[in-house]
Short mmCIF file of C-alpha atoms and ligand atoms in Angstrom, two decimals:
data_model
loop_
_atom_site.label_atom_id
_atom_site.label_comp_id
_atom_site.label_asym_id
_atom_site.label_seq_id
_atom_site.Cartn_x
_atom_site.Cartn_y
_atom_site.Cartn_z
CA MET A 1 -46.45 -53.55 -50.98
CA SER A 2 -47.44 -50.34 -49.24
CA ILE A 3 -45.69 -46.97 -49.90
CA GLN A 4 -44.13 -47.20 -46.55
CA GLU A 5 -42.79 -50.65 -47.08
CA VAL A 6 -41.28 -49.75 -50.53
CA ILE A 7 -39.44 -46.82 -48.52
CA GLN A 8 -38.31 -49.18 -46.11
CA THR A 9 -36.77 -51.60 -48.82
CA ILE A 10 -35.11 -48.66 -50.51
CA GLU A 11 -33.60 -47.80 -46.98
CA ASN A 12 -32.28 -51.14 -46.36
CA ARG A 13 -31.02 -51.75 -49.92
CA TYR A 14 -29.39 -48.39 -50.58
CA PRO A 15 -28.25 -46.86 -47.04
CA HIS A 16 -25.25 -45.26 -48.80
CA GLN A 17 -27.49 -43.20 -51.27
CA PRO A 18 -29.04 -40.53 -49.19
CA GLU A 19 -29.89 -38.10 -52.00
CA PHE A 20 -32.09 -40.86 -53.79
CA ILE A 21 -33.86 -41.86 -50.72
CA GLN A 22 -34.52 -38.14 -49.86
CA ALA A 23 -36.11 -37.71 -53.39
CA VAL A 24 -38.14 -40.90 -53.11
CA LYS A 25 -39.61 -39.73 -49.68
CA GLU A 26 -40.48 -36.46 -51.10
CA VAL A 27 -42.61 -37.95 -53.77
CA ALA A 28 -43.88 -40.70 -51.42
CA SER A 29 -45.22 -38.06 -48.77
CA SER A 30 -47.65 -36.66 -51.33
CA ILE A 31 -49.12 -39.50 -53.38
CA GLY A 32 -50.82 -41.51 -50.91
CA SER A 33 -54.50 -40.83 -51.53
CA ALA A 34 -53.83 -40.88 -55.35
CA TYR A 35 -52.14 -44.35 -55.12
CA ASP A 36 -55.12 -45.65 -52.93
CA SER A 37 -57.61 -44.30 -55.62
CA ASN A 38 -56.63 -46.92 -58.10
CA PRO A 39 -56.30 -50.46 -56.85
CA ASN A 40 -54.16 -51.37 -59.91
CA TYR A 41 -51.35 -49.21 -58.86
CA ALA A 42 -50.85 -51.53 -55.71
CA LYS A 43 -51.66 -54.72 -57.68
CA LEU A 44 -49.10 -53.82 -60.17
CA LYS A 45 -46.59 -52.62 -57.72
CA VAL A 46 -46.13 -49.50 -59.82
CA PHE A 47 -44.43 -47.35 -56.99
CA GLU A 48 -42.05 -50.25 -56.30
CA ARG A 49 -41.16 -50.54 -60.03
CA LEU A 50 -40.79 -46.76 -60.34
CA THR A 51 -38.23 -46.72 -57.53
CA GLU A 52 -35.81 -49.02 -59.31
CA PRO A 53 -34.28 -47.95 -62.49
CA ASP A 54 -34.79 -49.76 -65.79
CA ARG A 55 -30.73 -49.79 -65.82
CA ILE A 56 -27.85 -48.12 -64.79
CA ILE A 57 -24.79 -47.87 -67.22
CA ASN A 58 -21.46 -47.39 -65.63
CA PHE A 59 -18.14 -46.94 -67.47
CA ARG A 60 -14.71 -45.61 -67.23
CA VAL A 61 -13.49 -42.47 -69.25
CA ASN A 62 -9.75 -42.33 -70.07
CA TRP A 63 -8.43 -39.13 -71.35
CA GLU A 64 -5.39 -37.28 -71.91
CA ASP A 65 -4.65 -33.85 -70.13
CA ASP A 66 -2.42 -31.13 -71.74
CA ASN A 67 0.75 -32.46 -70.17
CA GLY A 68 0.21 -35.90 -71.77
CA ASN A 69 -0.92 -37.55 -68.66
CA VAL A 70 -3.55 -40.30 -68.54
CA GLN A 71 -6.51 -39.28 -66.60
CA ILE A 72 -9.43 -41.60 -65.44
CA ASN A 73 -12.87 -40.48 -64.61
CA ARG A 74 -15.97 -42.47 -63.78
CA GLY A 75 -19.17 -42.19 -66.09
CA TRP A 76 -22.80 -43.04 -65.66
CA ARG A 77 -26.07 -43.00 -67.32
CA VAL A 78 -29.20 -44.04 -65.21
CA GLN A 79 -31.98 -44.97 -67.44
CA PHE A 80 -34.85 -44.72 -64.94
CA SER A 81 -38.05 -45.10 -67.01
CA ASN A 82 -39.11 -44.91 -70.64
CA ALA A 83 -42.70 -45.45 -69.77
CA ILE A 84 -44.04 -42.29 -71.64
CA GLY A 85 -41.29 -41.63 -74.17
CA PRO A 86 -37.49 -42.15 -74.84
CA TYR A 87 -35.23 -41.81 -71.77
CA LYS A 88 -34.51 -38.06 -71.29
CA GLY A 89 -32.37 -35.97 -68.99
CA GLY A 90 -29.24 -34.13 -68.65
CA LEU A 91 -25.59 -35.01 -68.00
CA ARG A 92 -23.73 -33.38 -64.94
CA PHE A 93 -19.94 -32.94 -64.77
CA HIS A 94 -18.99 -32.17 -61.21
CA PRO A 95 -16.66 -33.88 -58.57
CA THR A 96 -19.71 -34.60 -56.32
CA VAL A 97 -21.49 -36.64 -58.92
CA SER A 98 -22.23 -40.27 -57.53
CA GLU A 99 -24.77 -43.08 -58.32
CA SER A 100 -26.93 -41.58 -55.54
CA VAL A 101 -26.82 -38.19 -56.85
CA LEU A 102 -27.79 -39.32 -60.48
CA LYS A 103 -30.51 -41.63 -59.19
CA PHE A 104 -32.11 -38.81 -57.20
CA LEU A 105 -32.05 -36.72 -60.53
CA GLY A 106 -33.32 -39.41 -62.77
CA PHE A 107 -36.06 -40.38 -60.33
CA GLU A 108 -37.14 -36.53 -60.32
CA GLN A 109 -36.80 -36.31 -63.97
CA ILE A 110 -39.41 -39.08 -64.59
CA PHE A 111 -42.32 -36.89 -63.10
CA LYS A 112 -40.82 -33.68 -64.40
CA ASN A 113 -40.93 -34.90 -67.82
CA ALA A 114 -44.45 -36.20 -67.29
CA LEU A 115 -45.54 -32.91 -66.05
CA THR A 116 -44.43 -31.14 -69.40
CA GLY A 117 -47.11 -33.18 -71.21
CA LEU A 118 -44.50 -34.10 -73.81
CA PRO A 119 -43.55 -37.73 -74.77
CA MET A 120 -40.27 -38.02 -72.58
CA GLY A 121 -39.22 -40.84 -70.08
CA GLY A 122 -36.65 -40.01 -67.37
CA ALA A 123 -32.92 -40.37 -67.05
CA LYS A 124 -29.93 -38.57 -65.94
CA GLY A 125 -26.10 -39.07 -66.36
CA GLY A 126 -22.59 -37.64 -65.92
CA SER A 127 -19.18 -37.91 -64.55
CA ASP A 128 -17.21 -37.05 -61.56
CA PHE A 129 -14.90 -35.02 -64.08
CA ASP A 130 -14.38 -31.45 -62.69
CA PRO A 131 -14.40 -28.98 -65.51
CA LYS A 132 -12.94 -26.30 -63.16
CA GLY A 133 -9.27 -25.28 -64.04
CA LYS A 134 -9.39 -27.44 -67.23
CA SER A 135 -8.55 -26.05 -70.68
CA ASP A 136 -10.68 -26.02 -73.75
CA ASN A 137 -8.72 -28.64 -75.29
CA GLU A 138 -9.07 -30.85 -72.16
CA ILE A 139 -12.71 -30.26 -71.97
CA ARG A 140 -13.12 -31.21 -75.56
CA ARG A 141 -10.91 -34.55 -75.24
CA PHE A 142 -13.00 -35.54 -72.06
CA CYS A 143 -16.40 -35.00 -73.91
CA TYR A 144 -15.17 -37.13 -76.85
CA ALA A 145 -13.86 -39.96 -74.54
CA PHE A 146 -17.24 -39.74 -72.65
CA ILE A 147 -19.49 -40.09 -75.50
CA ARG A 148 -17.28 -42.60 -77.37
CA GLU A 149 -18.40 -44.99 -74.58
CA LEU A 150 -21.89 -43.81 -73.98
CA HIS A 151 -23.00 -43.55 -77.67
CA GLN A 152 -23.76 -47.24 -77.82
CA TYR A 153 -26.59 -46.80 -75.24
CA ILE A 154 -28.29 -43.62 -76.76
CA GLY A 155 -30.16 -42.66 -79.96
CA LYS A 156 -33.12 -40.13 -80.87
CA ASP A 157 -35.78 -42.68 -80.09
CA MET A 158 -33.81 -44.44 -77.12
CA ASP A 159 -32.07 -42.20 -74.78
CA VAL A 160 -31.53 -38.39 -75.46
CA PRO A 161 -29.22 -36.78 -73.04
CA ALA A 162 -28.61 -32.76 -72.80
CA GLY A 163 -26.78 -30.37 -70.15
CA ASP A 164 -26.82 -29.89 -66.53
CA ILE A 165 -24.15 -28.57 -64.05
CA GLY A 166 -20.92 -28.23 -65.95
CA VAL A 167 -22.47 -29.22 -69.30
CA GLY A 168 -23.70 -26.42 -71.63
CA GLY A 169 -23.91 -25.73 -75.41
CA ARG A 170 -20.12 -26.22 -75.71
CA GLU A 171 -19.86 -29.65 -74.22
CA VAL A 172 -23.23 -30.78 -75.90
CA SER A 173 -21.85 -29.79 -79.25
CA TYR A 174 -18.58 -31.92 -78.81
CA MET A 175 -20.44 -34.79 -77.74
CA PHE A 176 -22.91 -34.50 -80.59
CA ALA A 177 -20.10 -34.14 -83.14
CA MET A 178 -18.41 -37.39 -81.80
CA TYR A 179 -21.84 -39.20 -81.90
CA LYS A 180 -22.14 -37.98 -85.56
CA ASN A 181 -18.60 -39.33 -86.35
CA LEU A 182 -19.03 -42.69 -84.72
CA THR A 183 -22.45 -43.58 -86.17
CA HIS A 184 -22.46 -41.75 -89.48
CA GLU A 185 -25.92 -40.48 -88.68
CA TYR A 186 -27.25 -36.92 -88.14
CA GLU A 187 -29.95 -37.27 -85.63
CA GLY A 188 -31.46 -35.49 -82.63
CA VAL A 189 -29.55 -37.64 -80.16
CA LEU A 190 -28.69 -34.72 -77.71
CA THR A 191 -30.45 -31.60 -76.99
CA GLY A 192 -29.04 -28.24 -76.23
CA LYS A 193 -26.73 -28.24 -79.26
CA GLY A 194 -25.49 -25.01 -80.82
CA VAL A 195 -28.11 -23.04 -82.71
CA GLY A 196 -27.41 -23.37 -86.53
CA PHE A 197 -26.59 -27.06 -86.43
CA GLY A 198 -29.52 -28.65 -84.81
CA GLY A 199 -30.19 -26.65 -81.49
CA SER A 200 -33.35 -25.02 -80.64
CA LEU A 201 -33.68 -21.35 -80.01
CA ILE A 202 -34.60 -20.57 -76.42
CA ARG A 203 -33.16 -23.81 -75.10
CA THR A 204 -30.32 -21.92 -73.28
CA GLU A 205 -32.62 -19.61 -71.65
CA ALA A 206 -35.50 -22.06 -71.21
CA THR A 207 -34.86 -23.30 -67.45
CA GLY A 208 -34.49 -19.82 -65.95
CA TYR A 209 -37.07 -18.27 -68.02
CA GLY A 210 -39.54 -21.02 -67.38
CA ALA A 211 -39.02 -20.80 -63.59
CA VAL A 212 -39.84 -17.11 -63.85
CA TYR A 213 -42.93 -17.85 -65.86
CA PHE A 214 -44.01 -20.36 -63.31
CA LEU A 215 -43.47 -17.59 -60.52
CA GLU A 216 -45.52 -15.15 -62.63
CA ASN A 217 -48.36 -17.59 -62.57
CA MET A 218 -48.10 -18.28 -58.70
CA ILE A 219 -48.08 -14.52 -58.11
CA ALA A 220 -51.04 -14.08 -60.53
CA ALA A 221 -52.99 -16.86 -58.50
CA GLN A 222 -52.47 -14.42 -55.43
CA LYS A 223 -53.89 -11.50 -57.56
CA ASP A 224 -50.60 -9.65 -57.41
CA THR A 225 -47.78 -8.96 -60.04
CA MET A 226 -44.10 -9.33 -60.50
CA VAL A 227 -43.42 -5.51 -60.70
CA GLY A 228 -41.29 -4.33 -57.84
CA LYS A 229 -40.75 -7.73 -56.29
CA LYS A 230 -37.52 -8.15 -54.72
CA VAL A 231 -35.67 -11.57 -55.59
CA LEU A 232 -32.90 -13.48 -54.15
CA ILE A 233 -31.32 -16.03 -56.67
CA SER A 234 -28.47 -18.51 -55.72
CA GLY A 235 -25.90 -19.68 -58.23
CA ALA A 236 -24.41 -17.82 -61.20
CA GLY A 237 -24.85 -20.47 -63.89
CA ASN A 238 -26.99 -21.18 -66.75
CA VAL A 239 -30.39 -21.47 -64.69
CA SER A 240 -29.53 -18.44 -62.26
CA LEU A 241 -28.50 -15.81 -64.72
CA HIS A 242 -31.39 -16.42 -67.05
CA ALA A 243 -33.92 -16.43 -64.27
CA ALA A 244 -32.33 -13.16 -63.18
CA GLU A 245 -32.59 -11.94 -66.77
CA LYS A 246 -36.44 -12.78 -67.05
CA ALA A 247 -37.29 -11.41 -63.59
CA THR A 248 -35.64 -8.26 -64.36
CA MET A 249 -37.43 -7.79 -67.78
CA LEU A 250 -40.77 -8.52 -65.96
CA GLY A 251 -39.98 -5.57 -63.56
CA ALA A 252 -38.62 -7.38 -60.51
CA LYS A 253 -35.56 -6.26 -58.65
CA VAL A 254 -32.93 -9.11 -58.43
CA LEU A 255 -30.79 -8.29 -55.50
CA THR A 256 -28.31 -11.39 -55.41
CA VAL A 257 -26.50 -14.21 -57.31
CA SER A 258 -23.89 -16.35 -55.95
CA ASP A 259 -21.56 -19.33 -56.48
CA SER A 260 -19.48 -21.78 -54.48
CA LYS A 261 -17.17 -19.03 -53.24
CA GLY A 262 -19.83 -16.58 -51.91
CA THR A 263 -22.63 -14.24 -52.71
CA LEU A 264 -22.90 -11.06 -54.54
CA TYR A 265 -25.35 -8.46 -53.31
CA ASP A 266 -26.43 -5.58 -55.44
CA PRO A 267 -28.97 -3.33 -53.32
CA GLU A 268 -29.73 -1.32 -56.67
CA GLY A 269 -30.78 -4.50 -58.57
CA LEU A 270 -29.46 -6.06 -61.64
CA ASP A 271 -29.94 -4.79 -64.97
CA GLN A 272 -29.25 -6.19 -68.54
CA THR A 273 -25.70 -4.45 -68.76
CA LYS A 274 -24.85 -6.36 -65.28
CA ILE A 275 -26.45 -9.52 -66.39
CA ASP A 276 -24.47 -9.61 -69.76
CA TRP A 277 -21.38 -8.91 -67.81
CA LEU A 278 -21.98 -11.60 -65.35
CA LYS A 279 -22.63 -14.22 -68.11
CA GLU A 280 -19.26 -13.28 -69.79
CA GLN A 281 -17.41 -13.36 -66.53
CA LYS A 282 -18.91 -16.93 -65.80
CA ALA A 283 -18.16 -17.98 -69.31
CA GLN A 284 -14.54 -17.20 -68.87
CA ARG A 285 -14.31 -18.82 -65.34
CA LYS A 286 -13.33 -15.44 -63.76
CA PRO A 287 -14.23 -14.48 -60.10
CA LEU A 288 -17.77 -13.08 -59.34
CA GLU A 289 -16.27 -10.87 -56.72
CA GLU A 290 -14.70 -8.55 -59.66
CA TYR A 291 -18.34 -7.18 -59.97
CA VAL A 292 -18.05 -4.87 -57.02
CA GLN A 293 -15.14 -2.99 -58.39
CA LYS A 294 -17.16 -2.34 -61.77
CA PHE A 295 -20.72 -1.99 -60.45
CA GLY A 296 -20.51 -1.50 -56.75
CA GLY A 297 -22.43 -3.70 -54.29
CA GLN A 298 -20.94 -6.07 -51.74
CA TRP A 299 -19.10 -9.51 -52.04
CA LEU A 300 -19.75 -11.75 -49.06
CA ALA A 301 -17.15 -14.51 -49.25
CA GLY A 302 -18.41 -17.91 -48.18
CA GLU A 303 -21.87 -16.80 -47.58
CA LYS A 304 -25.37 -17.86 -48.95
CA PRO A 305 -27.93 -15.24 -50.26
CA TRP A 306 -30.68 -15.70 -47.73
CA GLN A 307 -30.02 -13.00 -45.40
CA PHE A 308 -31.66 -9.91 -47.14
CA ASP A 309 -35.37 -8.61 -47.02
CA ALA A 310 -37.17 -9.88 -50.23
CA ASP A 311 -40.44 -11.14 -51.50
CA VAL A 312 -39.12 -14.10 -53.66
CA ALA A 313 -36.15 -16.65 -53.40
CA MET A 314 -35.03 -18.70 -56.24
CA PRO A 315 -32.49 -21.21 -55.31
CA CYS A 316 -30.59 -22.23 -58.68
CA ALA A 317 -27.33 -23.74 -57.67
CA THR A 318 -27.45 -27.33 -56.26
CA GLN A 319 -29.13 -29.80 -54.25
CA ASN A 320 -29.67 -29.23 -50.44
CA GLU A 321 -28.13 -25.76 -50.57
CA VAL A 322 -31.02 -24.62 -48.41
CA ASP A 323 -31.41 -26.01 -44.92
CA GLU A 324 -33.56 -25.23 -42.06
CA ASN A 325 -31.58 -22.36 -40.74
CA ASP A 326 -31.73 -20.84 -44.27
CA ALA A 327 -35.43 -21.60 -44.55
CA LYS A 328 -35.75 -19.62 -41.04
CA LYS A 329 -33.82 -16.83 -42.57
CA LEU A 330 -35.98 -16.50 -45.61
CA VAL A 331 -39.28 -16.39 -43.50
CA GLU A 332 -37.81 -13.88 -41.32
CA HIS A 333 -36.89 -11.70 -44.11
CA GLY A 334 -40.42 -11.68 -45.49
CA VAL A 335 -40.02 -14.10 -48.45
CA LYS A 336 -43.43 -15.10 -49.59
CA TYR A 337 -42.52 -17.26 -52.71
CA ILE A 338 -39.87 -19.95 -53.11
CA VAL A 339 -39.28 -21.37 -56.70
CA GLU A 340 -36.71 -24.09 -57.13
CA GLY A 341 -34.66 -23.31 -60.25
CA ALA A 342 -32.19 -26.29 -59.05
CA ASN A 343 -33.19 -29.74 -58.54
CA MET A 344 -33.85 -30.56 -54.95
CA PRO A 345 -32.21 -27.48 -53.33
CA LEU A 346 -34.37 -27.49 -50.17
CA ASN A 347 -33.75 -30.41 -48.02
CA ILE A 348 -36.78 -32.02 -46.17
CA ALA A 349 -36.45 -29.90 -42.96
CA ALA A 350 -36.41 -26.74 -45.06
CA ILE A 351 -39.44 -27.70 -47.25
CA ASP A 352 -41.20 -28.51 -43.86
CA TYR A 353 -40.41 -25.20 -42.36
CA VAL A 354 -41.49 -23.00 -45.40
CA ARG A 355 -44.81 -25.01 -45.79
CA GLU A 356 -45.53 -24.65 -42.33
CA HIS A 357 -45.09 -20.95 -42.55
CA GLN A 358 -47.40 -20.73 -45.55
CA VAL A 359 -44.57 -19.57 -48.05
CA HIS A 360 -45.74 -20.36 -51.62
CA TYR A 361 -43.39 -23.17 -52.60
CA ALA A 362 -42.78 -24.58 -56.16
CA PRO A 363 -40.77 -27.74 -56.28
CA GLY A 364 -38.01 -28.06 -59.00
CA LYS A 365 -39.71 -30.87 -60.80
CA ALA A 366 -42.51 -28.40 -61.75
CA ALA A 367 -40.78 -24.99 -61.71
CA ASN A 368 -37.61 -25.91 -63.52
CA ALA A 369 -39.39 -28.05 -66.15
CA GLY A 370 -38.98 -25.31 -68.82
CA GLY A 371 -35.50 -26.53 -69.81
CA VAL A 372 -36.43 -30.10 -70.58
CA ALA A 373 -39.70 -29.08 -72.15
CA VAL A 374 -37.60 -27.04 -74.76
CA SER A 375 -35.43 -29.90 -75.18
CA GLY A 376 -38.68 -32.02 -76.03
CA LEU A 377 -39.42 -29.19 -78.69
CA GLU A 378 -35.92 -29.46 -80.01
CA MET A 379 -36.30 -33.30 -80.40
CA SER A 380 -39.57 -32.64 -82.48
CA GLN A 381 -37.82 -29.82 -84.44
CA ASN A 382 -35.03 -32.18 -85.22
CA SER A 383 -37.39 -35.13 -86.25
CA VAL A 384 -39.30 -32.98 -88.78
CA ARG A 385 -36.14 -31.28 -89.87
CA GLN A 386 -37.52 -27.76 -89.31
CA TYR A 387 -36.88 -24.75 -87.03
CA ARG A 388 -39.42 -22.53 -85.02
CA THR A 389 -38.95 -18.94 -84.21
CA PHE A 390 -37.71 -17.66 -81.03
CA GLU A 391 -41.38 -15.97 -80.43
CA GLU A 392 -43.06 -19.11 -81.37
CA LEU A 393 -40.88 -21.25 -78.94
CA ASP A 394 -41.19 -18.64 -76.13
CA GLN A 395 -44.98 -18.61 -76.43
CA GLN A 396 -44.98 -22.51 -76.24
CA LEU A 397 -42.75 -22.37 -73.21
CA LYS A 398 -45.25 -19.91 -71.42
CA ASN A 399 -48.11 -22.10 -72.36
CA ILE A 400 -46.37 -25.14 -70.88
CA MET A 401 -45.38 -23.45 -67.70
CA LYS A 402 -48.83 -22.17 -67.24
CA ASP A 403 -50.05 -25.73 -67.88
CA ILE A 404 -47.80 -27.26 -65.34
CA HIS A 405 -48.96 -24.60 -62.74
CA ASP A 406 -52.54 -25.13 -63.44
CA ASN A 407 -52.48 -28.92 -63.55
CA ALA A 408 -50.36 -28.94 -60.18
CA ALA A 409 -52.71 -26.54 -58.58
CA SER A 410 -55.75 -28.56 -59.53
CA ALA A 411 -54.29 -31.93 -58.68
CA ALA A 412 -53.60 -30.59 -55.05
CA LYS A 413 -57.07 -29.20 -54.71
CA GLU A 414 -58.78 -32.56 -55.98
CA ASN A 415 -56.70 -34.39 -53.50
CA GLY A 416 -57.49 -32.37 -50.58
CA TYR A 417 -54.24 -30.38 -50.35
CA GLY A 418 -54.52 -26.68 -49.95
CA ASP A 419 -57.06 -24.24 -51.36
CA ASP A 420 -57.10 -21.21 -53.46
CA SER A 421 -55.08 -18.99 -50.96
CA TYR A 422 -52.44 -21.73 -50.24
CA ILE A 423 -51.83 -23.66 -53.21
CA ASP A 424 -49.67 -26.94 -52.36
CA TYR A 425 -47.62 -27.03 -55.51
CA MET A 426 -45.41 -29.81 -54.17
CA SER A 427 -48.25 -32.26 -53.61
CA GLY A 428 -49.98 -31.51 -56.79
CA ALA A 429 -46.86 -31.65 -58.95
CA ASN A 430 -46.20 -35.22 -57.35
CA ILE A 431 -49.55 -36.46 -57.85
CA ALA A 432 -49.95 -35.06 -61.48
CA GLY A 433 -46.62 -36.44 -62.35
CA PHE A 434 -47.07 -39.80 -60.91
CA LYS A 435 -50.38 -40.54 -62.17
CA ARG A 436 -49.44 -39.92 -65.88
CA VAL A 437 -46.41 -42.52 -65.64
CA ALA A 438 -48.42 -44.93 -63.35
CA ASP A 439 -51.37 -45.15 -65.61
CA ALA A 440 -48.86 -45.95 -68.67
CA LEU A 441 -47.38 -48.75 -66.54
CA VAL A 442 -50.89 -50.16 -65.67
CA ALA A 443 -51.88 -50.04 -69.31
CA TYR A 444 -48.78 -52.01 -70.06
CA GLY A 445 -49.17 -54.89 -67.64
CA VAL A 446 -46.21 -56.27 -66.11
CA LEU A 447 -43.53 -54.75 -68.66
CA ASN A 448 -41.81 -51.46 -68.11
P1 LIG B 501 -24.24 -24.44 -64.26
O1 LIG B 501 -23.13 -25.38 -64.35
O2 LIG B 501 -24.46 -23.62 -65.34
O3 LIG B 501 -24.05 -23.42 -62.81
C1 LIG B 501 -24.04 -23.91 -61.59
C2 LIG B 501 -24.06 -22.89 -60.68
O4 LIG B 501 -24.36 -23.32 -59.40
C3 LIG B 501 -22.63 -22.31 -60.53
O5 LIG B 501 -22.74 -21.05 -60.14
C4 LIG B 501 -21.98 -23.02 -59.46
O6 LIG B 501 -20.85 -22.24 -58.61
C5 LIG B 501 -23.15 -23.29 -58.49
N1 LIG B 501 -22.89 -24.68 -57.75
C6 LIG B 501 -22.87 -25.89 -58.36
N2 LIG B 501 -22.45 -26.75 -57.30
C7 LIG B 501 -22.43 -26.03 -56.15
C8 LIG B 501 -22.16 -26.39 -54.99
N3 LIG B 501 -22.00 -27.77 -54.54
N4 LIG B 501 -22.10 -25.44 -54.02
C9 LIG B 501 -22.19 -24.04 -54.28
N5 LIG B 501 -22.54 -23.70 -55.48
C10 LIG B 501 -22.65 -24.60 -56.55
O7 LIG B 501 -25.51 -25.30 -63.96
P2 LIG B 501 -26.95 -25.12 -64.30
O8 LIG B 501 -27.35 -23.75 -64.07
O9 LIG B 501 -27.44 -25.65 -65.41
O10 LIG B 501 -27.71 -25.90 -63.03
C11 LIG B 501 -28.00 -25.44 -61.92
C12 LIG B 501 -29.19 -26.15 -61.16
O11 LIG B 501 -30.32 -26.27 -61.99
C13 LIG B 501 -28.60 -27.69 -60.98
O12 LIG B 501 -29.53 -28.02 -59.81
C14 LIG B 501 -29.39 -28.39 -62.19
O13 LIG B 501 -29.62 -29.86 -61.87
C15 LIG B 501 -30.58 -27.64 -62.29
N6 LIG B 501 -31.24 -27.52 -63.64
C16 LIG B 501 -30.61 -27.37 -64.76
C17 LIG B 501 -31.23 -27.31 -66.12
C18 LIG B 501 -30.72 -26.98 -67.20
O14 LIG B 501 -31.27 -26.87 -68.19
N7 LIG B 501 -29.22 -26.55 -67.28
C19 LIG B 501 -32.78 -27.67 -66.05
C20 LIG B 501 -33.31 -28.00 -64.78
C21 LIG B 501 -32.59 -27.92 -63.63
P3 LIG B 501 -19.30 -22.62 -59.20
O15 LIG B 501 -19.29 -21.93 -60.62
O16 LIG B 501 -18.61 -21.77 -58.22
O17 LIG B 501 -19.19 -24.04 -59.07
O1 LIG B 502 -32.69 -31.14 -64.71
C1 LIG B 502 -33.24 -31.09 -65.95
O2 LIG B 502 -34.19 -31.11 -66.25
C2 LIG B 502 -31.97 -30.84 -66.94
N1 LIG B 502 -30.91 -30.77 -66.49
C3 LIG B 502 -32.46 -30.63 -68.39
C4 LIG B 502 -32.86 -32.02 -69.02
C5 LIG B 502 -32.82 -32.02 -70.57
O3 LIG B 502 -33.08 -33.13 -71.19
O4 LIG B 502 -32.97 -30.88 -71.20
#
């Protein structure tokens, strides 16, 4: 079956899964020549196999709210591929979670994890549970109930979940505790645990820091530096605020962050005091808007951050947050680099537009791989029962991000996509990630 026929099959079989179809098409658009270069890929139906998850676990989660009412949510784990390591990927708690969203995230995770060079397969999971407005006790009861069901399907060498939207250190620690309680085993079954009882240093910071390290490499490839670059960031969660922190440390000027209510614009740029305040404010789920009374700047209710002059844009909130109109604004306002901290934040029309306008574009599966990379380092630290220092792990994260950058750049060039002045990171990342997994499937024969 040709790649085009695989897409046709997916579209016919899953017409109600637009996010999943979008993610498959994006990968398919790049891998044609690499696919044709090895006849075994077609013979063993490698792409067709990779577009159908190994399995999807789907379950009900019953929990009790603070008023004693029974609440019911849906839970999933999409175990997409364990070709090159145990299933690995985050858990998302958000009302928009659906099978389509988790399949797109799990599919992307296969190639992202391959790009890290570490032994990790691809998975994603989560629930339509909405953490907003819930008390700490409700969050704890939900996490316990969720993992009480999921625990039978995960394990340190089988499937290792972590955080994503709505799931951070607190939630992972609750789930880890319940897993330990149920199995009587202390093992590295989840990553992103609290530091001090199994969590790795720098895991919390890793996705945002890693995305900025990737950006630093892109800018260096154009013989320029981060110093003085104006940066627009969307989101105000884990990825956004750590991207803002590292960009600021490296001398860039971060002008915006945002959330589902609107955008905060500070023409003076963020500094560490402001970032610490933002972290605290979000941890307490208080409004971003209150920043203006304390530090000045402007609050733009209901607006996105793409309307200001800048050099760099880092969408770090959620999928499809940047459409073609937003892409036009970014180009109009002089943005030369777009680095996806979020997964699939640009829709297909936006990607086409920025690439046509020669904006240097780093797809999430390459640029945000620092988080899962440090998760991989947490797994290895748990296995050998030793911890590494912050400095050691930060250096490893930098090295991994540089390797992903360089491997994506060379895969692009080798396959005829772009040159030194315009590196096609999207094609390069898709090809490099795909080949690693596809070669494993070929070696295995007809098994997964
Ligand atoms: P958080 O829950 O910490 O933060 C999410 C942020 O995005 C919040 O500011 C939230 O605003 C905003 N947001 C979420 N959904 C929407 C929406 N539908 N519309 C507008 N704003 C929205 O999540 P993370 O920072 O962990 O994740 C952000 C992105 O990064 C996701 O795409 C995730 O998949 C990706 N990612 C995360 C990794 C990690 O290690 N955590 C690793 C790699 C990628 P509000 O608070 O108002 O809802
Ligand atoms: O999208 C992602 O890469 C994550 N949410 C992190 C996954 C992980 O296992 O650390």
